[in-house]
mmCIF file with all atom_site columns, C-alpha atoms in Angstrom:
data_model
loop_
_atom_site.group_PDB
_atom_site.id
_atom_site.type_symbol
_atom_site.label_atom_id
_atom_site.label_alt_id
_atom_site.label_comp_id
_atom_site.label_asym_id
_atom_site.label_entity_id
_atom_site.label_seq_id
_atom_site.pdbx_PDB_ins_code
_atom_site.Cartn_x
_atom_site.Cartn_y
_atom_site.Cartn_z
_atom_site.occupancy
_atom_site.B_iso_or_equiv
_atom_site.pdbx_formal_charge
_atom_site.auth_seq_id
_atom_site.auth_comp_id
_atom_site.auth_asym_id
_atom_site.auth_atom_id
_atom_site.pdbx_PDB_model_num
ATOM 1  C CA . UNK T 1 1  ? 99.504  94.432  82.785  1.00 0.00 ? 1090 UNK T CA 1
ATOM 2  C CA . UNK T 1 2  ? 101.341 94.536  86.308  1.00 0.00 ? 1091 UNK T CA 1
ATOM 3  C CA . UNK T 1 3  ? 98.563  94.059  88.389  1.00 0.00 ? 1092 UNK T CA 1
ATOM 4  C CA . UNK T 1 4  ? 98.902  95.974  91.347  1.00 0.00 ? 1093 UNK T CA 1
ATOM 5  C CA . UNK T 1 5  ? 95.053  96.942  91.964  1.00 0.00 ? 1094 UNK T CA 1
ATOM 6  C CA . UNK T 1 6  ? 93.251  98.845  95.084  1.00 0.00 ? 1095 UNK T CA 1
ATOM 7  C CA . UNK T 1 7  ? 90.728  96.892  96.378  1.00 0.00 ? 1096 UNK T CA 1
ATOM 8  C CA . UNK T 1 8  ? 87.885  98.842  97.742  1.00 0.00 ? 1097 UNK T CA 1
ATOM 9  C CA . UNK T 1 9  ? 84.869  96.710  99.864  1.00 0.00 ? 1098 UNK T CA 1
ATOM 10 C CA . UNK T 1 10 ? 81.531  98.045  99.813  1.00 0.00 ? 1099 UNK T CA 1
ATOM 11 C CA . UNK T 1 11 ? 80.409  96.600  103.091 1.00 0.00 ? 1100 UNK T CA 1
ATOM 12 C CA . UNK T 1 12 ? 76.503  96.960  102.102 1.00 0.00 ? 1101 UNK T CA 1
ATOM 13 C CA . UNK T 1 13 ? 77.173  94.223  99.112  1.00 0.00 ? 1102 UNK T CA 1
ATOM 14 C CA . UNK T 1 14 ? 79.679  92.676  100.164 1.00 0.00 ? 1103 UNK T CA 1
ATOM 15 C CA . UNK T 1 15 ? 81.407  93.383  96.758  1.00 0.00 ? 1104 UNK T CA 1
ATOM 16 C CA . UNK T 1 16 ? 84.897  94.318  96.816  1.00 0.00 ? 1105 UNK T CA 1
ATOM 17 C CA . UNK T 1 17 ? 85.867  97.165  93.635  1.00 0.00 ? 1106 UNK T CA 1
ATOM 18 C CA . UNK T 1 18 ? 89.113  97.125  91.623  1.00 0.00 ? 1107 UNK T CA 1
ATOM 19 C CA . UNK T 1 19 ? 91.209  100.171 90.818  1.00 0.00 ? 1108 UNK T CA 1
ATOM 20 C CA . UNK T 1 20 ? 94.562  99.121  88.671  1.00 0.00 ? 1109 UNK T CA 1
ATOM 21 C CA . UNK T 1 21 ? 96.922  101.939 88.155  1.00 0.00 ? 1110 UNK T CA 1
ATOM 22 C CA . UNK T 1 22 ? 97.696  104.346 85.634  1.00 0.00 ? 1111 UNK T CA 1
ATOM 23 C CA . UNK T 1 23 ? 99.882  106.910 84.867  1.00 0.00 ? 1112 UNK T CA 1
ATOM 24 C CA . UNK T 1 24 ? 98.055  110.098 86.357  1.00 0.00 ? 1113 UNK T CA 1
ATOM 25 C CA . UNK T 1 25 ? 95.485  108.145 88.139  1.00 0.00 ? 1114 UNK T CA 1
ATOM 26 C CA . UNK T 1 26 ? 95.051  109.600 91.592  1.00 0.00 ? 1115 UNK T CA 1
ATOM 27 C CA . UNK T 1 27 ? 92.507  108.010 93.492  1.00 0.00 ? 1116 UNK T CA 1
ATOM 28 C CA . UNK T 1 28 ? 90.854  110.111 96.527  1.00 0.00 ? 1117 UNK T CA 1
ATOM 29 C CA . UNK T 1 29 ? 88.766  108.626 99.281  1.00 0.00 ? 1118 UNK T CA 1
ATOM 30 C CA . UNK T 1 30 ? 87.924  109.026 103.120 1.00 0.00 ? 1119 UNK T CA 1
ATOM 31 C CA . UNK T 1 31 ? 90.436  107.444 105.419 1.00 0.00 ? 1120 UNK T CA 1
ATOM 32 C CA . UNK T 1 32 ? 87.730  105.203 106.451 1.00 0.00 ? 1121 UNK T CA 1
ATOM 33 C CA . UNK T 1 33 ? 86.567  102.984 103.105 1.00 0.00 ? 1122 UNK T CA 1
ATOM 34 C CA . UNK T 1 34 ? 87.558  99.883  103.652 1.00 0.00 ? 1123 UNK T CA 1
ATOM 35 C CA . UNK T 1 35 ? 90.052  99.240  101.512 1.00 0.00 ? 1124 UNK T CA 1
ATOM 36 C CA . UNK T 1 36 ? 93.641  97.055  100.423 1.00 0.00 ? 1125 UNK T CA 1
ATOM 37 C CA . UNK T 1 37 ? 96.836  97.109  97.979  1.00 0.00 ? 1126 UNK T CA 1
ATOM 38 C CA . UNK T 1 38 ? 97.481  93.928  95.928  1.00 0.00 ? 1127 UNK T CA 1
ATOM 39 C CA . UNK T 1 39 ? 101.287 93.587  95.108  1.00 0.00 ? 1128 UNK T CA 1
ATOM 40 C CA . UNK T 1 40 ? 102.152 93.531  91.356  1.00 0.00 ? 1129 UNK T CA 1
ATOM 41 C CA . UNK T 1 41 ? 101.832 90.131  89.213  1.00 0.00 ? 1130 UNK T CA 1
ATOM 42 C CA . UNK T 1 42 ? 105.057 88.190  87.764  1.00 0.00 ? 1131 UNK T CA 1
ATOM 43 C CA . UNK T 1 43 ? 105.060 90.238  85.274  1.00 0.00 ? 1132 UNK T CA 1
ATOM 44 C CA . UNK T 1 44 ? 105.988 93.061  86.915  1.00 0.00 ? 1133 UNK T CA 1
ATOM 45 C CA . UNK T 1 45 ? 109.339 91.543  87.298  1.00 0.00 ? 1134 UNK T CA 1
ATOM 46 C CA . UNK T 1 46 ? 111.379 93.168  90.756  1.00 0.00 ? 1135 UNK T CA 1
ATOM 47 C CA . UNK T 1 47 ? 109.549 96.099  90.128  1.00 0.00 ? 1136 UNK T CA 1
ATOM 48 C CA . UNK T 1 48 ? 108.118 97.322  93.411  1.00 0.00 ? 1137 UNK T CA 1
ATOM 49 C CA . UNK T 1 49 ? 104.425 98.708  93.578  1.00 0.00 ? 1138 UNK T CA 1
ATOM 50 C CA . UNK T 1 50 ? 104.602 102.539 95.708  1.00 0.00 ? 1139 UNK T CA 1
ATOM 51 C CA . UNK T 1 51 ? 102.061 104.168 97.366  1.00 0.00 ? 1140 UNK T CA 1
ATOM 52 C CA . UNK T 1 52 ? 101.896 108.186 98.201  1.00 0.00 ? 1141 UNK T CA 1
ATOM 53 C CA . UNK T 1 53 ? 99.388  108.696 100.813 1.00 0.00 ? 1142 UNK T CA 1
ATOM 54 C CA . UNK T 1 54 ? 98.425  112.575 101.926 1.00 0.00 ? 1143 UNK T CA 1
ATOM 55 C CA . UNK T 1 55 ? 96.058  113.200 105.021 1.00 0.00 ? 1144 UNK T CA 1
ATOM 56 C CA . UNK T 1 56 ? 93.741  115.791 103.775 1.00 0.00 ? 1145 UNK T CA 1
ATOM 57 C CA . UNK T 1 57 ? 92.166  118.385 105.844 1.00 0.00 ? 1146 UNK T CA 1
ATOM 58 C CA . UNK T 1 58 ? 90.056  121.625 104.645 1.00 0.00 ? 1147 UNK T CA 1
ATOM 59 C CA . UNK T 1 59 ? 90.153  124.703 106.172 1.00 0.00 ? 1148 UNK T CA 1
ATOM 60 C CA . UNK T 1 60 ? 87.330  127.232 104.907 1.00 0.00 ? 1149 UNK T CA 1
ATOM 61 C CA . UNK T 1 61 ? 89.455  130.384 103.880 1.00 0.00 ? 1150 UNK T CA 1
ATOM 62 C CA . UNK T 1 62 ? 86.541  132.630 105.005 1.00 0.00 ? 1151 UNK T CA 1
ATOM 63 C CA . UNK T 1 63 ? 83.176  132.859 107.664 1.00 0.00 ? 1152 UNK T CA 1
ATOM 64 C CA . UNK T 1 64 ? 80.808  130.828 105.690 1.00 0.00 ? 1153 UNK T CA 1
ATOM 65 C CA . UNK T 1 65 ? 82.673  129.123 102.947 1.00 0.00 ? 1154 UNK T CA 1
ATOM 66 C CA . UNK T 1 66 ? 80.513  126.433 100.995 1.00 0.00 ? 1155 UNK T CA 1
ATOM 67 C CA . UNK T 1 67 ? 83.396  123.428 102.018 1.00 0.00 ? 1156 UNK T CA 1
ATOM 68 C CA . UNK T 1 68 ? 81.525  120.900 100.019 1.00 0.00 ? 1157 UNK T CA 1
ATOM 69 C CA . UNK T 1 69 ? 82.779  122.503 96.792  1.00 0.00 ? 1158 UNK T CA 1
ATOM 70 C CA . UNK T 1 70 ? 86.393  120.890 97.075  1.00 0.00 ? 1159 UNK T CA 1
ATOM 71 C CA . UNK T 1 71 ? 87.691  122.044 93.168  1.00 0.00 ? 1160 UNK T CA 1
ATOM 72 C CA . UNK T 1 72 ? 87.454  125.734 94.266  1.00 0.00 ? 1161 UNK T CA 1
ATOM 73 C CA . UNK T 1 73 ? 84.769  126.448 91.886  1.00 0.00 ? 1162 UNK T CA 1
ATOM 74 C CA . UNK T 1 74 ? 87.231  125.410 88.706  1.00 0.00 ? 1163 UNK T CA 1
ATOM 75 C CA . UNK T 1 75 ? 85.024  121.677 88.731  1.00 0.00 ? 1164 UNK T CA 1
ATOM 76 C CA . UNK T 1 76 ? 85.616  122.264 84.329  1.00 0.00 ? 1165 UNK T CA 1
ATOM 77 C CA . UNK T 1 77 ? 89.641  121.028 85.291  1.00 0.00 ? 1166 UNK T CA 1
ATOM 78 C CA . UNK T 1 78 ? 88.685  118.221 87.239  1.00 0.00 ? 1167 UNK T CA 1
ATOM 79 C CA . UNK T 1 79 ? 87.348  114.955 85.482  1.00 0.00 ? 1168 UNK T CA 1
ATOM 80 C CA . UNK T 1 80 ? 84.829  113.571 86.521  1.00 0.00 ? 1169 UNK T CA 1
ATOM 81 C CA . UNK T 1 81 ? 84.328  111.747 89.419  1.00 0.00 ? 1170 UNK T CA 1
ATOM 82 C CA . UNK T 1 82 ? 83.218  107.769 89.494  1.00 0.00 ? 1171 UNK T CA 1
ATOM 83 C CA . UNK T 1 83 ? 80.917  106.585 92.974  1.00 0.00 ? 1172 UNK T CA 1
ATOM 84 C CA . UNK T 1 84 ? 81.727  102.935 93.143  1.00 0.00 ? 1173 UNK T CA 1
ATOM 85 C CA . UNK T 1 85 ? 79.718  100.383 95.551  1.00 0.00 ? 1174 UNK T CA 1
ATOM 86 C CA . UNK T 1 86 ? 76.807  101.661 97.126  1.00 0.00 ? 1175 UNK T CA 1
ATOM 87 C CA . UNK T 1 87 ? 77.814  104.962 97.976  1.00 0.00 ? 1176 UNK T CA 1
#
């Protein structure tokens, strides 16, 4: 109702993808998708709209640890994820 979206292009298309936030939304993505913050709407009053960024890097714990397998093995905690664009 505040507006407030990401805006994520998907340079193959050309079409740009809009995430508005939620309460316990968490949205995680390389550094390099091309990508925007919209301020909030009027209705949002002085409100401001906050952004927490974290620069994620994974270190395997041991010699050959599978790194693609970022939820630890646990994947049943984690919803599931949603590819947008042509990804």
């Amino acid at each position: 109702k505040w507006g407030a979206p990401t805006e994520f292009l998907d340079p193959p298309t050309g079409v740009t993808y809009r995430v508005l936030p939620r309460p316990g939304r968490c949205v995680i993505m390389d550094q390099d998708v091309s990508h925007t913050v919209v301020a909030p709407n009027d209705k949002a009053g002085l409100r401001p709209r906050y952004s927490l960024v974290w620069k994620l890097i994974l270190h395997p714990r041991g010699v050959g640890q599978d790194m693609t397998d970022i939820a630890c093995g646990r994947g049943d905690v984690w919803p599931e994820s949603v590819f947008i664009g042509s990804a």
